[in-house]
């Protein structure tokens, strides 16, 4: 390995790396080769307790600092992440297999965006004054306390920052548990935050599978849980958090629609469909995997899409020319292969792809099915891989009903040159994040999150502040108290 991929230790607690080899070993596998590049250990109950205790005892002093002071540390960390973008991107590529071409542009940099944005907001977080005649109420915006972040494996650096930045800006302490599939990147985020001046105990990272996540969620010292994961995991974590009446943010899965009307700019729509289906080898929660294309332009769309997919450079993810990498794990690849087989068995037309790439690692070809119908499994279930389903339509009202006929509501997109139709369609989508003539943009300034089974709460933007703080009302009486007896 040209880069050191074995971390100093498995966990980062109270400002330092901590190891406990009694925990189950978790091999870290480089998806491009199948090679084991590091081993970490799942947190033992002692490690879980140590992390929660550290967060709990450090949080009050952090909350007592001014927002400007807290923000300065987050912004310093953002600058350090940008300076170290190359090394962090290489590590992200080892952790996930995503091409360096992507990680250098998106992963650490979007984490830095979150730290910079919430660092900037921290000094302006306030309550309000409510005058009631002579008397008045003021509200204090207070931290929740100890927050737990649980991450999926597709954006390990970004998720660690998207949860950490608003939590810390509001004066909370965080314990972050990355996915066992991608345990390396969040440790670097913790390291950098502390180098930037974060007090010990405010951002901790511990490793482990679902049971470690569950131990964190059910601990009475934990006040809030933010999960990025699948709907089934979301159900379990939400229920466990509900037992303790804890605050939650749930960023869950999707099966989002993308509608391409007959007047759309086909080249743009194809670009949107490529971004919304094949970036990160399709392992993006908000992907527009049900692409409804108007019958009049369907064949032109498919022809251009196939041509453009032929330009994908599939290969070594560390090569800056590579634009399409492996799946994150053998397990995920096998799962997606199962969906490809189902699509063929159900009678969808395989337009391109469908096979494993003939090289080491967990590579699948970018795959497009056409003539997909609403009832097919590949049109209903989240695949989380490079598989696009193209469905036909002719009528706007009909396609809207079909687009919304899903348990999910994470994202949705529309391509059209008709302005009125674009906004009408966006208003009609039952989804938290919508795109007009674009797909999968996620700027930190805009709320991001799902409706229906895709989640509750919002990440990014000022909206996230509501999910990491609570208001206390203080009634101040200036006149006398009137008692009935
Ligand atoms: P999973 O739901 O399998 O896991 C998510 C995280 O939850 C992992 O860290 C996992 O640990 C942990 N976990 C599992 N069971 C429990 C439990 N009972 N209690 C506490 N924690 C638990 O998701 P994946 O990692 O497979 O990620 C893919 C999914 O994430 C897709 O559905 C995707 O749509 C969604 N996602 C949503 C995003 C959004 O913002 N809406 C963004 C990115 C992905 P471990 O894996 O280590 O066992």
Short mmCIF file of C-alpha atoms and ligand atoms in Angstrom, two decimals:
data_model
loop_
_atom_site.label_atom_id
_atom_site.label_comp_id
_atom_site.label_asym_id
_atom_site.label_seq_id
_atom_site.Cartn_x
_atom_site.Cartn_y
_atom_site.Cartn_z
CA UNK A 1 0.00 0.00 0.00
CA UNK A 2 1.54 3.34 -0.94
CA UNK A 3 -0.60 4.94 1.81
CA UNK A 4 -0.91 3.84 5.40
CA UNK A 5 -4.43 2.47 5.62
CA UNK A 6 -4.14 0.82 9.05
CA UNK A 7 -5.36 3.43 11.56
CA UNK A 8 -3.41 4.10 14.76
CA UNK A 9 -6.22 2.36 16.65
CA UNK A 10 -9.85 1.38 16.11
CA UNK A 11 -11.56 4.12 18.11
CA UNK A 12 -11.08 7.81 18.83
CA UNK A 13 -12.35 8.70 22.29
CA UNK A 14 -11.75 11.70 24.51
CA UNK A 15 -9.27 13.25 22.08
CA UNK A 16 -7.10 10.16 21.56
CA UNK A 17 -6.90 6.88 19.67
CA UNK A 18 -8.04 3.96 21.80
CA UNK A 19 -7.76 0.22 21.16
CA UNK A 20 -9.48 -2.75 22.74
CA UNK A 21 -8.55 -5.94 20.94
CA UNK A 22 -11.24 -7.87 22.81
CA UNK A 23 -13.70 -6.50 20.27
CA UNK A 24 -14.60 -8.60 17.19
CA UNK A 25 -12.03 -7.96 14.43
CA UNK A 26 -13.47 -6.16 11.37
CA UNK A 27 -11.37 -6.57 8.23
CA UNK A 28 -11.36 -3.53 5.96
CA UNK A 29 -11.47 -4.64 2.34
CA UNK A 30 -10.36 -2.55 -0.63
CA UNK A 31 -13.25 -3.07 -3.06
CA UNK A 32 -11.07 -2.69 -6.16
CA UNK A 33 -8.96 -5.72 -5.30
CA UNK A 34 -10.64 -7.62 -2.47
CA UNK A 35 -7.44 -7.14 -0.44
CA UNK A 36 -7.58 -6.62 3.35
CA UNK A 37 -6.03 -3.18 3.89
CA UNK A 38 -6.63 -2.75 7.63
CA UNK A 39 -8.30 -4.38 10.60
CA UNK A 40 -10.26 -2.61 13.29
CA UNK A 41 -12.05 -4.02 16.31
CA UNK A 42 -15.71 -3.58 17.16
CA UNK A 43 -16.32 -1.60 20.31
CA UNK A 44 -16.72 -3.72 23.42
CA UNK A 45 -19.28 -2.62 26.03
CA UNK A 46 -16.35 -1.00 27.90
CA UNK A 47 -15.47 1.09 24.83
CA UNK A 48 -19.10 2.12 24.29
CA UNK A 49 -19.28 3.20 27.93
CA UNK A 50 -15.97 5.06 27.71
CA UNK A 51 -17.17 7.01 24.64
CA UNK A 52 -20.52 7.96 26.15
CA UNK A 53 -18.92 8.92 29.47
CA UNK A 54 -16.33 11.10 27.69
CA UNK A 55 -19.00 12.83 25.60
CA UNK A 56 -21.26 13.35 28.59
CA UNK A 57 -18.60 14.91 30.78
CA UNK A 58 -17.16 17.19 28.07
CA UNK A 59 -20.43 18.49 26.62
CA UNK A 60 -21.46 21.14 29.17
CA UNK A 61 -18.20 23.08 28.92
CA UNK A 62 -18.39 22.98 25.11
CA UNK A 63 -21.97 24.27 25.18
CA UNK A 64 -20.88 27.04 27.54
CA UNK A 65 -18.34 28.38 25.04
CA UNK A 66 -19.59 31.13 22.77
CA UNK A 67 -20.90 30.05 19.39
CA UNK A 68 -18.19 32.10 17.72
CA UNK A 69 -15.48 30.18 19.57
CA UNK A 70 -17.04 26.85 18.66
CA UNK A 71 -17.47 27.96 15.07
CA UNK A 72 -13.83 29.02 14.78
CA UNK A 73 -12.73 25.46 15.57
CA UNK A 74 -15.10 23.97 13.01
CA UNK A 75 -13.95 26.43 10.35
CA UNK A 76 -10.31 25.68 11.13
CA UNK A 77 -11.06 21.98 10.70
CA UNK A 78 -12.73 22.76 7.36
CA UNK A 79 -9.56 24.50 6.16
CA UNK A 80 -7.41 21.58 7.29
CA UNK A 81 -9.65 19.12 5.47
CA UNK A 82 -9.26 21.14 2.27
CA UNK A 83 -5.48 21.29 2.67
CA UNK A 84 -5.39 17.52 3.12
CA UNK A 85 -7.99 16.76 0.46
CA UNK A 86 -5.67 14.56 -1.58
CA UNK A 87 -4.76 12.21 1.28
CA UNK A 88 -8.31 12.11 2.59
CA UNK A 89 -9.63 11.33 -0.88
CA UNK A 90 -7.16 8.50 -1.33
CA UNK A 91 -8.31 7.07 2.01
CA UNK A 92 -11.97 7.48 1.01
CA UNK A 93 -11.20 5.59 -2.19
CA UNK A 94 -9.57 2.76 -0.20
CA UNK A 95 -12.53 2.70 2.20
CA UNK A 96 -15.30 2.75 -0.43
CA UNK A 97 -13.72 1.91 -3.81
CA UNK A 98 -15.17 5.10 -5.31
CA UNK A 99 -12.94 6.58 -8.02
CA UNK A 100 -10.41 9.18 -6.86
CA UNK A 101 -11.84 11.39 -9.63
CA UNK A 102 -15.03 11.52 -7.50
CA UNK A 103 -13.58 11.51 -4.01
CA UNK A 104 -11.18 14.41 -4.73
CA UNK A 105 -14.15 16.50 -5.92
CA UNK A 106 -16.93 15.52 -3.56
CA UNK A 107 -16.24 13.67 -0.35
CA UNK A 108 -13.82 15.48 1.96
CA UNK A 109 -14.73 18.77 0.29
CA UNK A 110 -18.44 18.38 1.08
CA UNK A 111 -17.46 17.49 4.65
CA UNK A 112 -15.42 20.70 4.76
CA UNK A 113 -18.40 22.63 3.38
CA UNK A 114 -20.53 21.41 6.29
CA UNK A 115 -17.91 22.35 8.90
CA UNK A 116 -17.46 25.75 7.30
CA UNK A 117 -21.19 26.43 6.95
CA UNK A 118 -22.18 25.35 10.48
CA UNK A 119 -19.01 26.92 11.87
CA UNK A 120 -20.22 30.17 10.32
CA UNK A 121 -23.73 29.76 11.73
CA UNK A 122 -22.62 28.86 15.27
CA UNK A 123 -22.14 32.46 16.39
CA UNK A 124 -25.60 33.52 15.26
CA UNK A 125 -27.64 30.81 17.00
CA UNK A 126 -29.98 32.62 19.32
CA UNK A 127 -33.31 32.45 21.02
CA UNK A 128 -35.87 35.24 20.79
CA UNK A 129 -37.60 37.84 22.87
CA UNK A 130 -41.41 37.74 23.05
CA UNK A 131 -43.01 40.81 24.62
CA UNK A 132 -46.34 40.20 26.44
CA UNK A 133 -47.44 43.63 27.64
CA UNK A 134 -45.21 44.37 30.60
CA UNK A 135 -44.17 40.79 30.93
CA UNK A 136 -42.05 38.89 28.52
CA UNK A 137 -40.68 35.55 27.49
CA UNK A 138 -37.25 34.86 26.19
CA UNK A 139 -36.17 31.63 24.59
CA UNK A 140 -32.79 30.03 24.95
CA UNK A 141 -31.56 27.80 22.15
CA UNK A 142 -29.90 24.97 24.00
CA UNK A 143 -27.91 21.94 22.97
CA UNK A 144 -29.56 18.52 23.22
CA UNK A 145 -26.59 16.93 24.99
CA UNK A 146 -24.97 13.74 23.69
CA UNK A 147 -25.79 12.95 20.06
CA UNK A 148 -25.14 9.65 18.32
CA UNK A 149 -24.44 9.55 14.58
CA UNK A 150 -24.67 6.24 12.72
CA UNK A 151 -23.42 6.18 9.15
CA UNK A 152 -23.94 4.23 5.95
CA UNK A 153 -20.93 3.14 3.90
CA UNK A 154 -21.38 5.18 0.74
CA UNK A 155 -20.16 8.60 1.96
CA UNK A 156 -18.16 7.91 5.14
CA UNK A 157 -16.38 11.28 5.38
CA UNK A 158 -19.36 13.34 4.29
CA UNK A 159 -21.78 11.61 6.67
CA UNK A 160 -19.34 11.99 9.60
CA UNK A 161 -19.23 15.75 8.89
CA UNK A 162 -22.89 16.27 7.95
CA UNK A 163 -23.87 14.91 11.35
CA UNK A 164 -20.93 16.26 13.35
CA UNK A 165 -20.89 19.85 12.08
CA UNK A 166 -24.44 20.92 13.08
CA UNK A 167 -24.30 18.87 16.29
CA UNK A 168 -21.08 20.55 17.41
CA UNK A 169 -22.14 24.03 16.23
CA UNK A 170 -25.14 23.77 18.57
CA UNK A 171 -22.98 22.78 21.55
CA UNK A 172 -23.58 19.03 21.58
CA UNK A 173 -21.05 16.24 21.91
CA UNK A 174 -21.12 13.44 19.34
CA UNK A 175 -20.32 9.78 19.18
CA UNK A 176 -20.15 8.63 15.57
CA UNK A 177 -20.31 4.99 14.54
CA UNK A 178 -19.32 4.46 10.92
CA UNK A 179 -20.58 1.51 8.93
CA UNK A 180 -18.46 -1.56 9.61
CA UNK A 181 -17.80 -1.65 5.83
CA UNK A 182 -16.05 1.75 5.81
CA UNK A 183 -14.53 2.42 9.23
CA UNK A 184 -11.45 4.47 8.26
CA UNK A 185 -12.53 7.96 7.17
CA UNK A 186 -14.43 9.12 10.27
CA UNK A 187 -11.32 8.52 12.40
CA UNK A 188 -9.51 11.10 10.25
CA UNK A 189 -12.37 13.58 10.73
CA UNK A 190 -12.04 13.14 14.52
CA UNK A 191 -8.25 13.54 14.33
CA UNK A 192 -8.51 16.76 12.33
CA UNK A 193 -11.23 18.26 14.53
CA UNK A 194 -8.98 17.77 17.55
CA UNK A 195 -5.95 19.15 15.78
CA UNK A 196 -8.12 22.18 15.01
CA UNK A 197 -8.67 22.71 18.74
CA UNK A 198 -11.79 20.69 19.56
CA UNK A 199 -11.86 19.85 23.28
CA UNK A 200 -11.41 16.17 24.10
CA UNK A 201 -14.64 14.17 24.29
CA UNK A 202 -16.71 16.35 21.96
CA UNK A 203 -16.35 14.20 18.82
CA UNK A 204 -15.72 10.51 19.32
CA UNK A 205 -15.67 7.65 16.83
CA UNK A 206 -16.25 4.04 17.75
CA UNK A 207 -16.43 1.04 15.46
CA UNK A 208 -18.84 -1.85 15.27
CA UNK A 209 -21.84 -3.49 13.69
CA UNK A 210 -25.50 -2.91 14.36
CA UNK A 211 -25.25 -4.09 17.96
CA UNK A 212 -22.81 -1.29 18.81
CA UNK A 213 -25.19 1.18 17.17
CA UNK A 214 -28.01 -0.28 19.21
CA UNK A 215 -26.01 -0.04 22.46
CA UNK A 216 -25.47 3.66 21.75
CA UNK A 217 -29.09 4.33 20.80
CA UNK A 218 -30.51 2.66 23.89
CA UNK A 219 -28.15 4.26 26.43
CA UNK A 220 -30.07 6.68 28.66
CA UNK A 221 -27.19 9.19 28.54
CA UNK A 222 -27.78 9.67 24.80
CA UNK A 223 -30.23 12.43 23.84
CA UNK A 224 -30.34 12.28 20.05
CA UNK A 225 -29.78 9.79 17.27
CA UNK A 226 -29.10 10.60 13.64
CA UNK A 227 -29.01 7.61 11.30
CA UNK A 228 -28.11 7.35 7.65
CA UNK A 229 -29.06 3.89 6.50
CA UNK A 230 -31.73 1.69 5.00
CA UNK A 231 -35.46 1.80 5.83
CA UNK A 232 -35.41 -1.52 7.77
CA UNK A 233 -32.53 -0.28 9.95
CA UNK A 234 -34.31 3.06 10.30
CA UNK A 235 -37.39 1.30 11.68
CA UNK A 236 -35.32 -0.49 14.33
CA UNK A 237 -33.30 2.56 15.33
CA UNK A 238 -36.35 4.84 15.38
CA UNK A 239 -38.21 2.36 17.61
CA UNK A 240 -35.24 2.01 19.97
CA UNK A 241 -34.91 5.79 20.17
CA UNK A 242 -38.65 6.15 20.77
CA UNK A 243 -38.43 3.96 23.86
CA UNK A 244 -36.17 6.60 25.38
CA UNK A 245 -38.15 9.54 23.83
CA UNK A 246 -34.98 10.66 22.06
CA UNK A 247 -34.71 13.17 19.23
CA UNK A 248 -34.11 11.53 15.85
CA UNK A 249 -33.02 12.32 12.34
CA UNK A 250 -33.53 9.48 9.86
CA UNK A 251 -31.87 9.69 6.44
CA UNK A 252 -33.06 6.51 4.80
CA UNK A 253 -33.35 4.85 1.44
CA UNK A 254 -35.20 5.76 -1.73
CA UNK A 255 -36.48 4.68 -5.12
CA UNK A 256 -36.73 8.11 -6.57
CA UNK A 257 -38.43 9.05 -9.83
CA UNK A 258 -36.91 11.15 -12.59
CA UNK A 259 -39.38 12.30 -15.26
CA UNK A 260 -38.14 13.26 -18.70
CA UNK A 261 -40.82 15.06 -20.72
CA UNK A 262 -40.91 15.11 -24.52
CA UNK A 263 -39.68 18.74 -24.64
CA UNK A 264 -36.63 18.08 -22.46
CA UNK A 265 -33.11 18.77 -23.63
CA UNK A 266 -32.18 15.12 -24.20
CA UNK A 267 -28.46 15.64 -23.68
CA UNK A 268 -29.10 17.25 -20.28
CA UNK A 269 -31.61 14.61 -19.31
CA UNK A 270 -29.11 11.88 -20.19
CA UNK A 271 -26.47 13.68 -18.09
CA UNK A 272 -28.92 13.87 -15.19
CA UNK A 273 -29.80 10.20 -15.55
CA UNK A 274 -26.11 9.24 -15.60
CA UNK A 275 -25.35 11.34 -12.52
CA UNK A 276 -28.46 10.07 -10.78
CA UNK A 277 -27.77 6.39 -11.45
CA UNK A 278 -24.09 5.69 -11.96
CA UNK A 279 -22.14 8.15 -9.82
CA UNK A 280 -20.51 6.22 -6.95
CA UNK A 281 -21.47 3.10 -8.94
CA UNK A 282 -25.10 3.84 -8.15
CA UNK A 283 -24.62 3.68 -4.38
CA UNK A 284 -26.37 6.98 -3.62
CA UNK A 285 -29.55 7.16 -1.55
CA UNK A 286 -31.20 9.94 -3.57
CA UNK A 287 -30.61 8.34 -6.97
CA UNK A 288 -33.35 8.71 -9.56
CA UNK A 289 -33.55 5.03 -10.36
CA UNK A 290 -37.03 5.06 -11.90
CA UNK A 291 -36.51 7.09 -15.04
CA UNK A 292 -39.88 7.81 -16.69
CA UNK A 293 -39.21 8.84 -20.28
CA UNK A 294 -41.95 10.15 -22.59
CA UNK A 295 -42.64 7.58 -25.29
CA UNK A 296 -41.92 10.07 -28.09
CA UNK A 297 -38.28 10.47 -27.09
CA UNK A 298 -37.65 7.14 -25.43
CA UNK A 299 -35.58 5.53 -28.18
CA UNK A 300 -33.53 8.70 -28.77
CA UNK A 301 -32.91 8.91 -25.02
CA UNK A 302 -31.86 5.27 -24.76
CA UNK A 303 -29.58 5.51 -27.79
CA UNK A 304 -27.75 8.54 -26.46
CA UNK A 305 -27.58 7.08 -22.95
CA UNK A 306 -26.03 3.85 -24.23
CA UNK A 307 -23.53 5.82 -26.29
CA UNK A 308 -22.53 7.97 -23.31
CA UNK A 309 -22.24 4.97 -20.98
CA UNK A 310 -19.77 3.53 -23.47
CA UNK A 311 -17.46 6.40 -22.47
CA UNK A 312 -17.35 5.34 -18.81
CA UNK A 313 -13.78 4.53 -17.81
CA UNK A 314 -14.02 1.44 -15.64
CA UNK A 315 -10.83 0.53 -13.85
CA UNK A 316 -8.38 1.26 -11.05
CA UNK A 317 -10.17 3.80 -8.85
CA UNK A 318 -6.87 5.46 -7.95
CA UNK A 319 -6.28 6.36 -11.61
CA UNK A 320 -7.62 9.91 -12.04
CA UNK A 321 -8.97 8.92 -15.48
CA UNK A 322 -11.25 6.25 -13.99
CA UNK A 323 -14.85 7.43 -13.79
CA UNK A 324 -16.58 4.23 -12.67
CA UNK A 325 -15.40 2.03 -9.82
CA UNK A 326 -16.38 -1.14 -7.99
CA UNK A 327 -19.25 -1.79 -5.61
CA UNK A 328 -18.36 -1.28 -1.96
CA UNK A 329 -18.33 -4.99 -1.09
CA UNK A 330 -18.79 -8.45 -2.48
CA UNK A 331 -22.05 -8.66 -0.52
CA UNK A 332 -23.43 -5.53 -2.18
CA UNK A 333 -22.30 -6.73 -5.60
CA UNK A 334 -24.05 -10.08 -5.14
CA UNK A 335 -27.20 -8.33 -3.96
CA UNK A 336 -27.25 -6.11 -7.04
CA UNK A 337 -26.54 -9.06 -9.34
CA UNK A 338 -29.65 -10.68 -7.85
CA UNK A 339 -31.71 -7.64 -8.89
CA UNK A 340 -30.27 -7.75 -12.42
CA UNK A 341 -31.33 -11.40 -12.67
CA UNK A 342 -34.80 -10.49 -11.36
CA UNK A 343 -35.13 -7.72 -13.95
CA UNK A 344 -34.35 -10.16 -16.75
CA UNK A 345 -36.64 -12.82 -15.32
CA UNK A 346 -39.49 -10.31 -15.07
CA UNK A 347 -39.14 -9.45 -18.76
CA UNK A 348 -37.49 -6.04 -18.67
CA UNK A 349 -35.34 -5.30 -21.74
CA UNK A 350 -31.63 -5.22 -20.90
CA UNK A 351 -30.34 -2.30 -22.96
CA UNK A 352 -26.75 -2.33 -21.78
CA UNK A 353 -24.54 -3.83 -19.06
CA UNK A 354 -25.79 -6.52 -16.70
CA UNK A 355 -22.55 -8.39 -16.16
CA UNK A 356 -19.70 -8.50 -13.68
CA UNK A 357 -16.60 -6.82 -15.10
CA UNK A 358 -13.83 -9.29 -15.87
CA UNK A 359 -11.21 -8.09 -13.38
CA UNK A 360 -10.43 -8.47 -9.69
CA UNK A 361 -12.60 -6.52 -7.26
CA UNK A 362 -16.35 -6.04 -7.04
CA UNK A 363 -17.13 -4.41 -10.38
CA UNK A 364 -20.49 -4.49 -12.13
CA UNK A 365 -21.21 -2.89 -15.50
CA UNK A 366 -23.44 0.19 -15.64
CA UNK A 367 -26.78 -1.45 -16.39
CA UNK A 368 -29.91 -0.06 -18.05
CA UNK A 369 -33.27 -1.81 -18.30
CA UNK A 370 -36.01 -0.43 -20.58
CA UNK A 371 -39.69 -1.39 -20.91
CA UNK A 372 -39.82 -1.65 -17.12
CA UNK A 373 -43.31 -1.69 -15.63
CA UNK A 374 -44.39 -0.31 -12.26
CA UNK A 375 -45.00 -3.71 -10.66
CA UNK A 376 -41.54 -5.16 -11.39
CA UNK A 377 -39.27 -5.68 -8.39
CA UNK A 378 -36.55 -3.55 -10.04
CA UNK A 379 -39.05 -0.67 -10.15
CA UNK A 380 -40.16 -1.03 -6.55
CA UNK A 381 -37.16 -1.93 -4.37
CA UNK A 382 -34.06 0.10 -3.69
CA UNK A 383 -31.20 -1.67 -5.47
CA UNK A 384 -28.32 0.59 -4.39
CA UNK A 385 -26.16 -0.24 -7.37
CA UNK A 386 -25.59 0.79 -11.00
CA UNK A 387 -28.99 -0.31 -12.31
CA UNK A 388 -31.33 2.13 -14.04
CA UNK A 389 -34.94 1.28 -14.82
CA UNK A 390 -36.50 3.18 -17.73
CA UNK A 391 -40.30 3.29 -17.78
CA UNK A 392 -42.57 4.73 -20.49
CA UNK A 393 -45.26 7.36 -20.11
CA UNK A 394 -47.38 9.69 -22.21
CA UNK A 395 -49.58 11.64 -19.78
CA UNK A 396 -48.46 14.04 -17.05
CA UNK A 397 -51.17 13.26 -14.49
CA UNK A 398 -50.66 9.54 -14.99
CA UNK A 399 -46.88 9.70 -14.62
CA UNK A 400 -47.19 11.83 -11.48
CA UNK A 401 -49.44 9.25 -9.85
CA UNK A 402 -47.00 6.49 -10.81
CA UNK A 403 -43.97 8.48 -9.66
CA UNK A 404 -45.56 8.96 -6.23
CA UNK A 405 -46.80 5.39 -5.92
CA UNK A 406 -43.98 4.25 -3.64
CA UNK A 407 -43.29 3.88 0.07
CA UNK A 408 -40.23 6.10 -0.40
CA UNK A 409 -40.01 9.89 -0.70
CA UNK A 410 -36.40 10.89 -0.68
CA UNK A 411 -35.87 12.69 -3.98
CA UNK A 412 -37.41 13.33 -7.41
CA UNK A 413 -36.43 15.12 -10.59
CA UNK A 414 -38.03 16.53 -13.72
CA UNK A 415 -36.54 17.44 -17.07
CA UNK A 416 -38.62 19.79 -19.24
CA UNK A 417 -38.30 23.15 -20.97
CA UNK A 418 -41.84 24.12 -19.87
CA UNK A 419 -41.40 26.33 -16.80
CA UNK A 420 -44.96 26.06 -15.53
CA UNK A 421 -44.92 22.29 -15.87
CA UNK A 422 -41.55 22.05 -14.09
CA UNK A 423 -42.84 23.84 -11.01
CA UNK A 424 -46.22 22.07 -11.09
CA UNK A 425 -44.48 18.70 -11.18
CA UNK A 426 -42.00 19.66 -8.43
CA UNK A 427 -44.94 20.76 -6.24
CA UNK A 428 -46.70 17.45 -6.92
CA UNK A 429 -43.76 15.21 -6.01
CA UNK A 430 -44.08 13.44 -2.66
CA UNK A 431 -40.38 13.78 -1.91
CA UNK A 432 -38.14 15.84 0.34
CA UNK A 433 -35.53 16.87 -2.21
CA UNK A 434 -36.48 17.76 -5.80
CA UNK A 435 -34.57 18.81 -8.89
CA UNK A 436 -35.62 20.74 -11.99
CA UNK A 437 -33.39 20.08 -15.01
CA UNK A 438 -30.71 18.71 -12.71
CA UNK A 439 -30.14 15.76 -10.41
CA UNK A 440 -28.43 14.97 -7.09
CA UNK A 441 -27.10 18.41 -6.22
CA UNK A 442 -26.75 18.58 -2.42
CA UNK A 443 -25.38 21.99 -1.43
CA UNK A 444 -24.91 22.43 2.32
CA UNK A 445 -27.04 25.59 2.20
CA UNK A 446 -30.19 23.64 1.22
CA UNK A 447 -32.18 21.23 3.43
CA UNK A 448 -31.70 17.58 2.52
CA UNK A 449 -33.91 14.72 3.64
CA UNK A 450 -36.84 12.51 2.88
CA UNK A 451 -40.57 12.24 3.32
CA UNK A 452 -42.70 9.09 3.71
CA UNK A 453 -40.53 6.07 4.58
CA UNK A 454 -37.36 7.84 3.45
CA UNK A 455 -36.97 9.58 6.75
CA UNK A 456 -37.66 12.31 9.21
CA UNK A 457 -35.75 15.50 9.87
CA UNK A 458 -33.43 17.42 7.58
CA UNK A 459 -29.69 17.61 7.27
CA UNK A 460 -27.74 20.64 6.04
CA UNK A 461 -28.96 24.26 5.98
CA UNK A 462 -30.44 26.19 8.87
CA UNK A 463 -33.11 23.48 9.11
CA UNK A 464 -30.54 21.11 10.67
CA UNK A 465 -30.15 23.48 13.61
CA UNK A 466 -33.72 22.65 14.65
CA UNK A 467 -32.74 19.00 14.86
CA UNK A 468 -29.66 19.51 17.03
CA UNK A 469 -30.99 22.07 19.51
CA UNK A 470 -34.09 22.72 21.56
CA UNK A 471 -35.77 25.85 22.82
CA UNK A 472 -36.32 26.67 26.44
CA UNK A 473 -38.94 29.34 27.18
CA UNK A 474 -38.37 31.57 30.17
CA UNK A 475 -41.39 33.58 31.33
CA UNK A 476 -40.45 36.81 33.11
CA UNK A 477 -43.18 38.52 35.15
CA UNK A 478 -42.75 42.22 35.81
CA UNK A 479 -46.11 42.74 37.61
CA UNK A 480 -47.61 40.82 40.53
CA UNK A 481 -48.67 37.18 40.40
CA UNK A 482 -52.46 36.73 40.56
CA UNK A 483 -53.40 33.58 42.48
CA UNK A 484 -57.04 32.31 42.77
CA UNK A 485 -56.86 31.84 46.51
P1 LIG B 1 -27.76 -0.10 6.86
O1 LIG B 1 -29.12 0.32 7.18
O2 LIG B 1 -27.45 -1.53 6.69
O3 LIG B 1 -26.76 0.42 8.00
C1 LIG B 1 -26.67 1.78 8.35
C2 LIG B 1 -25.91 1.90 9.66
O4 LIG B 1 -26.73 1.44 10.74
C3 LIG B 1 -24.63 1.08 9.73
O5 LIG B 1 -23.64 1.80 10.43
C4 LIG B 1 -25.08 -0.14 10.49
O6 LIG B 1 -24.02 -0.80 11.10
C5 LIG B 1 -26.02 0.46 11.50
N1 LIG B 1 -27.00 -0.44 12.09
C6 LIG B 1 -27.52 -1.58 11.57
N2 LIG B 1 -28.44 -2.11 12.42
C7 LIG B 1 -28.52 -1.29 13.50
C8 LIG B 1 -29.27 -1.29 14.71
N3 LIG B 1 -30.16 -2.24 14.98
N4 LIG B 1 -29.08 -0.28 15.58
C9 LIG B 1 -28.21 0.71 15.33
N5 LIG B 1 -27.45 0.76 14.19
C10 LIG B 1 -27.60 -0.22 13.29
O7 LIG B 1 -27.36 0.74 5.57
P2 LIG B 1 -26.09 0.59 4.63
O8 LIG B 1 -24.85 0.89 5.41
O9 LIG B 1 -26.19 -0.69 3.88
O10 LIG B 1 -26.31 1.83 3.63
C11 LIG B 1 -27.15 1.80 2.56
C12 LIG B 1 -28.49 2.41 2.89
O11 LIG B 1 -28.32 3.73 3.40
C13 LIG B 1 -29.40 2.55 1.68
O12 LIG B 1 -30.70 2.19 2.00
C14 LIG B 1 -29.34 4.05 1.39
O13 LIG B 1 -30.44 4.52 0.70
C15 LIG B 1 -29.20 4.63 2.74
N6 LIG B 1 -28.62 5.96 2.64
C16 LIG B 1 -29.42 7.05 2.90
C17 LIG B 1 -28.92 8.33 2.76
C18 LIG B 1 -29.76 9.52 3.06
O14 LIG B 1 -29.20 10.57 3.33
N7 LIG B 1 -31.08 9.45 3.03
C19 LIG B 1 -27.55 8.56 2.29
C20 LIG B 1 -26.80 7.36 2.10
C21 LIG B 1 -27.34 6.10 2.26
P3 LIG B 1 -23.12 -1.89 10.30
O15 LIG B 1 -23.36 -1.69 8.85
O16 LIG B 1 -21.76 -1.56 10.70
O17 LIG B 1 -23.61 -3.21 10.79
#
